[in-house]
Short mmCIF file of N, CA, C and O in Angstrom, two decimals:
data_model
loop_
_atom_site.label_atom_id
_atom_site.label_comp_id
_atom_site.label_asym_id
_atom_site.label_seq_id
_atom_site.Cartn_x
_atom_site.Cartn_y
_atom_site.Cartn_z
N MET T 1 11.37 3.80 13.67
CA MET T 1 10.19 4.29 12.99
C MET T 1 8.97 3.50 13.47
O MET T 1 8.99 2.28 13.47
N THR T 2 7.96 4.21 13.87
CA THR T 2 6.73 3.55 14.29
C THR T 2 5.89 3.20 13.05
O THR T 2 6.12 3.73 11.96
N LYS T 3 4.91 2.34 13.25
CA LYS T 3 4.02 1.98 12.15
C LYS T 3 3.26 3.21 11.67
O LYS T 3 3.08 3.41 10.47
N GLU T 4 2.82 4.03 12.61
CA GLU T 4 2.11 5.25 12.23
C GLU T 4 2.99 6.16 11.39
O GLU T 4 2.53 6.72 10.38
N GLU T 5 4.24 6.34 11.78
CA GLU T 5 5.15 7.18 10.99
C GLU T 5 5.33 6.62 9.58
O GLU T 5 5.33 7.37 8.60
N PHE T 6 5.47 5.30 9.49
CA PHE T 6 5.61 4.67 8.18
C PHE T 6 4.37 4.91 7.32
O PHE T 6 4.47 5.32 6.16
N LEU T 7 3.19 4.65 7.89
CA LEU T 7 1.95 4.79 7.13
C LEU T 7 1.71 6.24 6.70
O LEU T 7 1.35 6.52 5.56
N ARG T 8 1.92 7.18 7.62
CA ARG T 8 1.73 8.60 7.27
C ARG T 8 2.68 9.00 6.15
O ARG T 8 2.29 9.69 5.20
N GLY T 9 3.94 8.59 6.26
CA GLY T 9 4.92 8.91 5.23
C GLY T 9 4.60 8.27 3.89
O GLY T 9 4.73 8.90 2.83
N PHE T 10 4.16 7.01 3.93
CA PHE T 10 3.82 6.28 2.71
C PHE T 10 2.69 6.98 1.97
O PHE T 10 2.80 7.26 0.77
N PHE T 11 1.60 7.28 2.66
CA PHE T 11 0.48 7.93 1.99
C PHE T 11 0.81 9.38 1.59
O PHE T 11 0.32 9.86 0.57
N SER T 12 1.64 10.04 2.36
CA SER T 12 2.09 11.39 1.97
C SER T 12 2.86 11.33 0.65
O SER T 12 2.66 12.18 -0.23
N GLU T 13 3.71 10.33 0.51
CA GLU T 13 4.47 10.17 -0.75
C GLU T 13 3.53 9.92 -1.92
O GLU T 13 3.71 10.52 -2.99
N LEU T 14 2.56 9.04 -1.75
CA LEU T 14 1.61 8.78 -2.84
C LEU T 14 0.86 10.05 -3.22
O LEU T 14 0.69 10.36 -4.40
N ASN T 15 0.42 10.79 -2.20
CA ASN T 15 -0.34 12.02 -2.46
C ASN T 15 0.54 13.12 -3.04
O ASN T 15 0.11 13.83 -3.95
N ASN T 16 1.76 13.27 -2.54
CA ASN T 16 2.66 14.31 -3.05
C ASN T 16 3.00 14.10 -4.52
O ASN T 16 3.22 15.06 -5.26
N HIS T 17 3.02 12.83 -4.95
CA HIS T 17 3.32 12.51 -6.35
C HIS T 17 2.05 12.39 -7.19
O HIS T 17 2.10 12.01 -8.35
N LYS T 18 0.92 12.72 -6.56
CA LYS T 18 -0.38 12.77 -7.24
C LYS T 18 -0.75 11.47 -7.96
O LYS T 18 -1.25 11.48 -9.08
N LEU T 19 -0.50 10.34 -7.28
CA LEU T 19 -0.90 9.06 -7.84
C LEU T 19 -2.42 8.91 -7.76
O LEU T 19 -3.05 9.40 -6.83
N ASP T 20 -2.97 8.24 -8.74
CA ASP T 20 -4.40 7.99 -8.81
C ASP T 20 -4.67 6.63 -8.16
O ASP T 20 -4.42 5.59 -8.77
N TYR T 21 -5.17 6.64 -6.92
CA TYR T 21 -5.39 5.40 -6.18
C TYR T 21 -6.52 5.61 -5.18
O TYR T 21 -6.92 6.73 -4.90
N PHE T 22 -7.00 4.50 -4.64
CA PHE T 22 -7.86 4.58 -3.46
C PHE T 22 -7.69 3.32 -2.64
O PHE T 22 -7.27 2.28 -3.15
N VAL T 23 -7.97 3.43 -1.37
CA VAL T 23 -7.87 2.32 -0.42
C VAL T 23 -9.28 1.80 -0.19
O VAL T 23 -10.21 2.58 0.01
N PHE T 24 -9.43 0.48 -0.22
CA PHE T 24 -10.74 -0.09 0.09
C PHE T 24 -10.58 -1.14 1.19
O PHE T 24 -9.48 -1.55 1.52
N GLY T 25 -11.70 -1.54 1.73
CA GLY T 25 -11.67 -2.51 2.83
C GLY T 25 -11.57 -1.79 4.16
O GLY T 25 -12.19 -0.75 4.37
N THR T 26 -10.78 -2.34 5.06
CA THR T 26 -10.61 -1.77 6.40
C THR T 26 -9.61 -0.62 6.32
O THR T 26 -8.43 -0.83 6.16
N TYR T 27 -10.10 0.59 6.41
CA TYR T 27 -9.24 1.76 6.28
C TYR T 27 -9.51 2.85 7.30
O TYR T 27 -8.84 3.87 7.32
N LYS T 28 -10.47 2.66 8.18
CA LYS T 28 -10.86 3.72 9.11
C LYS T 28 -9.74 4.13 10.05
O LYS T 28 -9.68 5.27 10.48
N GLY T 29 -8.82 3.23 10.38
CA GLY T 29 -7.72 3.56 11.28
C GLY T 29 -6.56 4.25 10.61
O GLY T 29 -5.66 4.77 11.28
N LEU T 30 -6.55 4.27 9.26
CA LEU T 30 -5.44 4.88 8.53
C LEU T 30 -5.46 6.39 8.65
O LEU T 30 -6.52 6.98 8.72
N PRO T 31 -4.33 7.05 8.65
CA PRO T 31 -2.99 6.47 8.52
C PRO T 31 -2.33 6.13 9.86
O PRO T 31 -1.16 5.80 9.89
N LYS T 32 -3.10 6.17 10.93
CA LYS T 32 -2.51 5.88 12.23
C LYS T 32 -2.22 4.40 12.41
O LYS T 32 -1.16 4.02 12.92
N ASP T 33 -3.16 3.55 11.99
CA ASP T 33 -3.00 2.11 12.18
C ASP T 33 -3.82 1.38 11.12
O ASP T 33 -4.68 1.97 10.47
N THR T 34 -3.56 0.09 10.97
CA THR T 34 -4.32 -0.73 10.01
C THR T 34 -5.43 -1.50 10.70
O THR T 34 -6.14 -2.26 10.04
N ASP T 35 -5.58 -1.35 11.99
CA ASP T 35 -6.61 -2.05 12.77
C ASP T 35 -6.53 -3.56 12.58
O ASP T 35 -7.54 -4.26 12.51
N GLY T 36 -5.31 -4.08 12.46
CA GLY T 36 -5.09 -5.52 12.35
C GLY T 36 -5.35 -6.10 10.98
O GLY T 36 -5.35 -7.30 10.80
N SER T 37 -5.59 -5.27 10.00
CA SER T 37 -5.88 -5.73 8.65
C SER T 37 -4.73 -5.38 7.71
O SER T 37 -3.78 -4.70 8.10
N ASP T 38 -4.83 -5.85 6.49
CA ASP T 38 -3.87 -5.43 5.48
C ASP T 38 -4.37 -4.14 4.84
O ASP T 38 -5.44 -3.64 5.18
N ILE T 39 -3.60 -3.60 3.92
CA ILE T 39 -3.99 -2.40 3.19
C ILE T 39 -4.22 -2.82 1.74
O ILE T 39 -3.31 -3.36 1.10
N ASP T 40 -5.42 -2.59 1.24
CA ASP T 40 -5.75 -2.91 -0.15
C ASP T 40 -5.85 -1.61 -0.93
O ASP T 40 -6.66 -0.74 -0.59
N ILE T 41 -5.04 -1.50 -1.97
CA ILE T 41 -4.98 -0.28 -2.78
C ILE T 41 -5.33 -0.62 -4.22
O ILE T 41 -4.76 -1.55 -4.80
N ILE T 42 -6.27 0.12 -4.79
CA ILE T 42 -6.56 0.05 -6.22
C ILE T 42 -5.79 1.20 -6.86
O ILE T 42 -5.93 2.35 -6.46
N LEU T 43 -4.97 0.87 -7.83
CA LEU T 43 -4.08 1.84 -8.46
C LEU T 43 -4.41 1.95 -9.94
O LEU T 43 -4.63 0.92 -10.61
N ASN T 44 -4.44 3.16 -10.45
CA ASN T 44 -4.60 3.35 -11.88
C ASN T 44 -3.41 2.70 -12.58
O ASN T 44 -2.26 2.97 -12.23
N PRO T 45 -3.65 1.83 -13.57
CA PRO T 45 -2.54 1.15 -14.25
C PRO T 45 -1.52 2.10 -14.85
O PRO T 45 -0.34 1.76 -14.97
N LEU T 46 -1.94 3.31 -15.22
CA LEU T 46 -1.00 4.28 -15.78
C LEU T 46 0.01 4.75 -14.74
O LEU T 46 1.07 5.27 -15.10
N ASP T 47 -0.30 4.57 -13.46
CA ASP T 47 0.61 4.99 -12.39
C ASP T 47 1.43 3.84 -11.81
O ASP T 47 2.15 4.02 -10.83
N GLU T 48 1.35 2.67 -12.42
CA GLU T 48 2.02 1.50 -11.85
C GLU T 48 3.54 1.68 -11.71
O GLU T 48 4.10 1.47 -10.63
N ASN T 49 4.22 2.08 -12.77
CA ASN T 49 5.68 2.25 -12.69
C ASN T 49 6.07 3.37 -11.73
O ASN T 49 7.05 3.25 -10.99
N LYS T 50 5.30 4.43 -11.74
CA LYS T 50 5.55 5.55 -10.82
C LYS T 50 5.39 5.07 -9.38
O LYS T 50 6.21 5.38 -8.51
N PHE T 51 4.33 4.29 -9.11
CA PHE T 51 4.11 3.75 -7.77
C PHE T 51 5.30 2.90 -7.33
O PHE T 51 5.80 3.04 -6.22
N LEU T 52 5.73 1.98 -8.20
CA LEU T 52 6.83 1.08 -7.83
C LEU T 52 8.09 1.85 -7.50
O LEU T 52 8.81 1.52 -6.56
N SER T 53 8.38 2.89 -8.25
CA SER T 53 9.56 3.72 -7.99
C SER T 53 9.43 4.45 -6.65
O SER T 53 10.37 4.45 -5.84
N ILE T 54 8.28 5.06 -6.41
CA ILE T 54 8.04 5.77 -5.16
C ILE T 54 8.09 4.81 -3.98
O ILE T 54 8.70 5.10 -2.94
N PHE T 55 7.46 3.65 -4.13
CA PHE T 55 7.42 2.64 -3.08
C PHE T 55 8.84 2.16 -2.74
O PHE T 55 9.22 2.12 -1.57
N ASP T 56 9.62 1.81 -3.76
CA ASP T 56 11.00 1.37 -3.52
C ASP T 56 11.83 2.45 -2.83
O ASP T 56 12.56 2.17 -1.88
N ASP T 57 11.73 3.68 -3.32
CA ASP T 57 12.48 4.79 -2.71
C ASP T 57 12.07 4.98 -1.25
O ASP T 57 12.92 5.21 -0.39
N TYR T 58 10.77 4.90 -0.98
CA TYR T 58 10.29 5.11 0.39
C TYR T 58 10.78 4.00 1.31
O TYR T 58 11.27 4.28 2.41
N ILE T 59 10.67 2.76 0.88
CA ILE T 59 11.15 1.64 1.69
C ILE T 59 12.64 1.79 1.96
O ILE T 59 13.11 1.63 3.10
N ASN T 60 13.41 2.11 0.94
CA ASN T 60 14.86 2.23 1.10
C ASN T 60 15.27 3.39 2.00
O ASN T 60 16.36 3.37 2.58
N SER T 61 14.41 4.40 2.13
CA SER T 61 14.74 5.55 2.99
C SER T 61 14.24 5.36 4.42
O SER T 61 14.50 6.20 5.27
N SER T 62 13.52 4.26 4.68
CA SER T 62 12.96 4.03 6.00
C SER T 62 13.73 2.91 6.71
O SER T 62 14.64 2.33 6.15
N THR T 63 13.33 2.61 7.92
CA THR T 63 13.93 1.49 8.65
C THR T 63 13.19 0.19 8.37
O THR T 63 13.59 -0.87 8.84
N ALA T 64 12.11 0.27 7.58
CA ALA T 64 11.33 -0.92 7.22
C ALA T 64 11.98 -1.61 6.03
O ALA T 64 12.83 -1.05 5.33
N PHE T 65 11.57 -2.85 5.82
CA PHE T 65 12.08 -3.60 4.67
C PHE T 65 11.00 -4.55 4.16
O PHE T 65 10.06 -4.89 4.88
N ILE T 66 11.15 -4.96 2.90
CA ILE T 66 10.22 -5.91 2.32
C ILE T 66 10.63 -7.30 2.79
O ILE T 66 11.70 -7.79 2.42
N ALA T 67 9.80 -7.92 3.61
CA ALA T 67 10.09 -9.25 4.13
C ALA T 67 9.73 -10.33 3.13
O ALA T 67 10.39 -11.36 3.04
N SER T 68 8.67 -10.10 2.37
CA SER T 68 8.28 -11.04 1.31
C SER T 68 7.46 -10.31 0.27
O SER T 68 6.86 -9.27 0.54
N HIS T 69 7.47 -10.88 -0.91
CA HIS T 69 6.80 -10.28 -2.05
C HIS T 69 6.17 -11.42 -2.84
O HIS T 69 6.85 -12.36 -3.22
N PHE T 70 4.87 -11.37 -3.04
CA PHE T 70 4.17 -12.43 -3.75
C PHE T 70 3.49 -11.85 -4.99
O PHE T 70 2.94 -10.76 -4.93
N GLY T 71 3.49 -12.61 -6.05
CA GLY T 71 2.83 -12.15 -7.26
C GLY T 71 3.41 -10.84 -7.73
O GLY T 71 4.58 -10.55 -7.51
N SER T 72 2.56 -10.05 -8.34
CA SER T 72 3.09 -8.79 -8.87
C SER T 72 3.10 -7.67 -7.84
O SER T 72 4.00 -6.85 -7.85
N HIS T 73 2.12 -7.65 -6.93
CA HIS T 73 2.06 -6.51 -6.03
C HIS T 73 1.48 -6.84 -4.66
O HIS T 73 0.56 -6.19 -4.19
N LEU T 74 2.01 -7.83 -4.01
CA LEU T 74 1.59 -8.15 -2.65
C LEU T 74 2.86 -8.13 -1.79
O LEU T 74 3.77 -8.92 -2.03
N TYR T 75 2.91 -7.20 -0.87
CA TYR T 75 4.13 -6.98 -0.08
C TYR T 75 3.86 -7.17 1.40
O TYR T 75 2.86 -6.70 1.92
N ARG T 76 4.77 -7.83 2.06
CA ARG T 76 4.77 -7.87 3.53
C ARG T 76 5.96 -7.06 3.99
O ARG T 76 7.11 -7.37 3.69
N ILE T 77 5.66 -6.00 4.72
CA ILE T 77 6.66 -5.06 5.18
C ILE T 77 6.89 -5.28 6.67
O ILE T 77 5.94 -5.39 7.44
N LEU T 78 8.15 -5.33 7.07
CA LEU T 78 8.49 -5.45 8.48
C LEU T 78 9.40 -4.30 8.88
O LEU T 78 10.15 -3.77 8.07
N ASN T 79 9.35 -3.98 10.14
CA ASN T 79 10.26 -2.99 10.72
C ASN T 79 10.77 -3.56 12.04
O ASN T 79 10.01 -4.04 12.86
N ASN T 80 12.07 -3.52 12.21
CA ASN T 80 12.68 -3.88 13.49
C ASN T 80 13.94 -3.04 13.64
O ASN T 80 15.01 -3.44 13.24
N ASP T 81 13.75 -1.85 14.18
CA ASP T 81 14.87 -0.93 14.34
C ASP T 81 15.45 -0.98 15.75
O ASP T 81 16.19 -0.10 16.16
N GLY T 82 15.11 -2.04 16.49
CA GLY T 82 15.59 -2.19 17.86
C GLY T 82 14.67 -1.56 18.88
O GLY T 82 14.78 -1.82 20.07
N ILE T 83 13.75 -0.72 18.42
CA ILE T 83 12.79 -0.06 19.30
C ILE T 83 11.36 -0.44 18.92
O ILE T 83 10.55 -0.78 19.76
N ASN T 84 11.09 -0.39 17.65
CA ASN T 84 9.74 -0.65 17.14
C ASN T 84 9.75 -1.88 16.24
O ASN T 84 10.49 -1.93 15.26
N PHE T 85 8.92 -2.86 16.59
CA PHE T 85 8.75 -4.02 15.73
C PHE T 85 7.30 -4.07 15.30
O PHE T 85 6.40 -4.09 16.12
N TRP T 86 7.08 -4.07 14.00
CA TRP T 86 5.73 -4.13 13.47
C TRP T 86 5.78 -4.68 12.05
O TRP T 86 6.84 -4.78 11.44
N GLY T 87 4.63 -5.04 11.53
CA GLY T 87 4.52 -5.51 10.16
C GLY T 87 3.21 -5.05 9.56
O GLY T 87 2.25 -4.75 10.26
N VAL T 88 3.18 -4.98 8.24
CA VAL T 88 1.97 -4.63 7.52
C VAL T 88 2.02 -5.28 6.14
O VAL T 88 3.09 -5.42 5.56
N GLN T 89 0.87 -5.72 5.68
CA GLN T 89 0.77 -6.25 4.33
C GLN T 89 0.08 -5.23 3.46
O GLN T 89 -0.97 -4.68 3.83
N ILE T 90 0.66 -4.96 2.30
CA ILE T 90 0.09 -4.00 1.35
C ILE T 90 -0.19 -4.75 0.05
O ILE T 90 0.73 -5.30 -0.57
N ASP T 91 -1.46 -4.79 -0.33
CA ASP T 91 -1.88 -5.42 -1.58
C ASP T 91 -2.22 -4.32 -2.58
O ASP T 91 -3.08 -3.48 -2.29
N VAL T 92 -1.55 -4.33 -3.71
CA VAL T 92 -1.76 -3.30 -4.73
C VAL T 92 -2.38 -3.96 -5.96
O VAL T 92 -1.81 -4.90 -6.51
N PHE T 93 -3.53 -3.47 -6.36
CA PHE T 93 -4.25 -4.01 -7.52
C PHE T 93 -4.21 -2.99 -8.65
O PHE T 93 -4.65 -1.86 -8.47
N VAL T 94 -3.69 -3.38 -9.80
CA VAL T 94 -3.62 -2.47 -10.94
C VAL T 94 -4.58 -2.87 -12.06
O VAL T 94 -4.68 -2.17 -13.05
N GLU T 95 -5.26 -3.96 -11.90
CA GLU T 95 -6.24 -4.41 -12.89
C GLU T 95 -7.64 -4.32 -12.32
O GLU T 95 -8.52 -5.08 -12.71
N GLY T 96 -7.86 -3.45 -11.35
CA GLY T 96 -9.13 -3.39 -10.65
C GLY T 96 -9.15 -4.49 -9.61
O GLY T 96 -8.12 -5.12 -9.33
N PHE T 97 -10.30 -4.75 -9.03
CA PHE T 97 -10.41 -5.81 -8.02
C PHE T 97 -11.56 -6.73 -8.38
O PHE T 97 -12.72 -6.30 -8.44
N CYS T 98 -11.23 -7.97 -8.62
CA CYS T 98 -12.21 -8.99 -8.97
C CYS T 98 -12.08 -10.12 -7.97
O CYS T 98 -10.98 -10.56 -7.65
N HIS T 99 -13.22 -10.58 -7.43
CA HIS T 99 -13.22 -11.67 -6.47
C HIS T 99 -14.34 -12.63 -6.83
O HIS T 99 -15.50 -12.21 -6.95
N HIS T 100 -14.00 -13.90 -7.02
CA HIS T 100 -14.98 -14.92 -7.41
C HIS T 100 -15.77 -14.48 -8.65
O HIS T 100 -17.00 -14.54 -8.69
N SER T 101 -15.04 -13.99 -9.64
CA SER T 101 -15.59 -13.57 -10.93
C SER T 101 -16.50 -12.34 -10.86
O SER T 101 -17.18 -12.01 -11.82
N VAL T 102 -16.53 -11.67 -9.71
CA VAL T 102 -17.32 -10.44 -9.59
C VAL T 102 -16.34 -9.27 -9.61
O VAL T 102 -15.42 -9.21 -8.80
N ASN T 103 -16.54 -8.33 -10.55
CA ASN T 103 -15.66 -7.18 -10.69
C ASN T 103 -16.17 -6.06 -9.79
O ASN T 103 -17.10 -5.34 -10.14
N TYR T 104 -15.57 -5.92 -8.60
CA TYR T 104 -16.01 -4.93 -7.63
C TYR T 104 -15.52 -3.52 -7.97
O TYR T 104 -16.23 -2.56 -7.79
N PHE T 105 -14.27 -3.42 -8.37
CA PHE T 105 -13.68 -2.12 -8.68
C PHE T 105 -12.96 -2.24 -10.03
O PHE T 105 -11.76 -2.51 -10.07
N PRO T 106 -13.67 -2.01 -11.12
CA PRO T 106 -13.02 -2.09 -12.43
C PRO T 106 -12.02 -0.96 -12.61
O PRO T 106 -12.16 0.10 -12.00
N VAL T 107 -11.05 -1.19 -13.47
CA VAL T 107 -10.03 -0.17 -13.73
C VAL T 107 -10.69 1.13 -14.22
O VAL T 107 -10.25 2.22 -13.87
N SER T 108 -11.77 1.01 -14.96
CA SER T 108 -12.44 2.20 -15.48
C SER T 108 -12.98 3.11 -14.37
O SER T 108 -13.23 4.29 -14.59
N ALA T 109 -13.15 2.58 -13.17
CA ALA T 109 -13.65 3.37 -12.04
C ALA T 109 -12.56 4.20 -11.39
O ALA T 109 -12.83 5.10 -10.61
N VAL T 110 -11.31 3.89 -11.71
CA VAL T 110 -10.18 4.64 -11.14
C VAL T 110 -9.81 5.72 -12.13
O VAL T 110 -9.38 5.46 -13.24
N LYS T 111 -10.04 6.97 -11.75
CA LYS T 111 -9.77 8.10 -12.66
C LYS T 111 -8.81 9.06 -12.01
O LYS T 111 -8.86 9.33 -10.89
#
């Protein structure tokens, strides 16, 4: 599985299940590539359990695996199927996004 195949499938799954989310930061290369950056997703808290279920099912059905998991929703995904080796970090925020006490994307903005 290529990184592009993984990313296209991942976002297709989120969209097919009608999750309320948006990607912020470096996203212009998506879903083809991450342009060397991680993926930052703001998720509606009401969709958190649904997201985790979809995410787990998608990872388990792919050749990728969770290499590490930090905090509640920071994942490092790796793929090494003997042909394609790649990695991506996916940061999922369910309480909005706050940095240095500045609330950039409050939960109320995710509808």
